[in-house]
Amino acid sequence: MLTKSKLKEEIEKLPETFSIDELVERLILIEKVENGISQSNKGEVISETELDNEIEKWFK
């Protein structure tokens, strides 16, 4: 979950002028990264071998 402090930190990194689309894209990316970190910390991951197997299924 995105926090106010993280949001403020990321807004400070944006250029002086930016579009709403750029802001939304940045927020979505940040949320996805934060969710990934949270899942990793909880051990909700798969091995590289399992990932390779899943990707292989996509191209069959």
mmCIF file with all atom_site columns, C-alpha atoms in Angstrom, residues 18 23 27 30 40 47 51 54 56 59:
data_model
loop_
_atom_site.group_PDB
_atom_site.id
_atom_site.type_symbol
_atom_site.label_atom_id
_atom_site.label_alt_id
_atom_site.label_comp_id
_atom_site.label_asym_id
_atom_site.label_entity_id
_atom_site.label_seq_id
_atom_site.pdbx_PDB_ins_code
_atom_site.Cartn_x
_atom_site.Cartn_y
_atom_site.Cartn_z
_atom_site.occupancy
_atom_site.B_iso_or_equiv
_atom_site.pdbx_formal_charge
_atom_site.auth_seq_id
_atom_site.auth_comp_id
_atom_site.auth_asym_id
_atom_site.auth_atom_id
_atom_site.pdbx_PDB_model_num
ATOM 1  C CA . PHE A 1 18 ? 4.341  16.977  -15.609 1.00 0.00 ? 18 PHE A CA 1
ATOM 2  C CA . LEU A 1 23 ? 1.822  11.057  -12.396 1.00 0.00 ? 23 LEU A CA 1
ATOM 3  C CA . LEU A 1 27 ? 2.027  5.966   -8.938  1.00 0.00 ? 27 LEU A CA 1
ATOM 4  C CA . ILE A 1 30 ? 5.417  2.592   -7.281  1.00 0.00 ? 30 ILE A CA 1
ATOM 5  C CA . SER A 1 40 ? 8.873  -11.016 -1.254  1.00 0.00 ? 40 SER A CA 1
ATOM 6  C CA . SER A 1 47 ? 11.834 -20.128 -7.819  1.00 0.00 ? 47 SER A CA 1
ATOM 7  C CA . LEU A 1 51 ? 9.232  -19.026 -13.424 1.00 0.00 ? 51 LEU A CA 1
ATOM 8  C CA . GLU A 1 54 ? 5.553  -20.775 -16.454 1.00 0.00 ? 54 GLU A CA 1
ATOM 9  C CA . GLU A 1 56 ? 7.655  -21.655 -21.352 1.00 0.00 ? 56 GLU A CA 1
ATOM 10 C CA . PHE A 1 59 ? 4.915  -19.688 -25.746 1.00 0.00 ? 59 PHE A CA 1
#
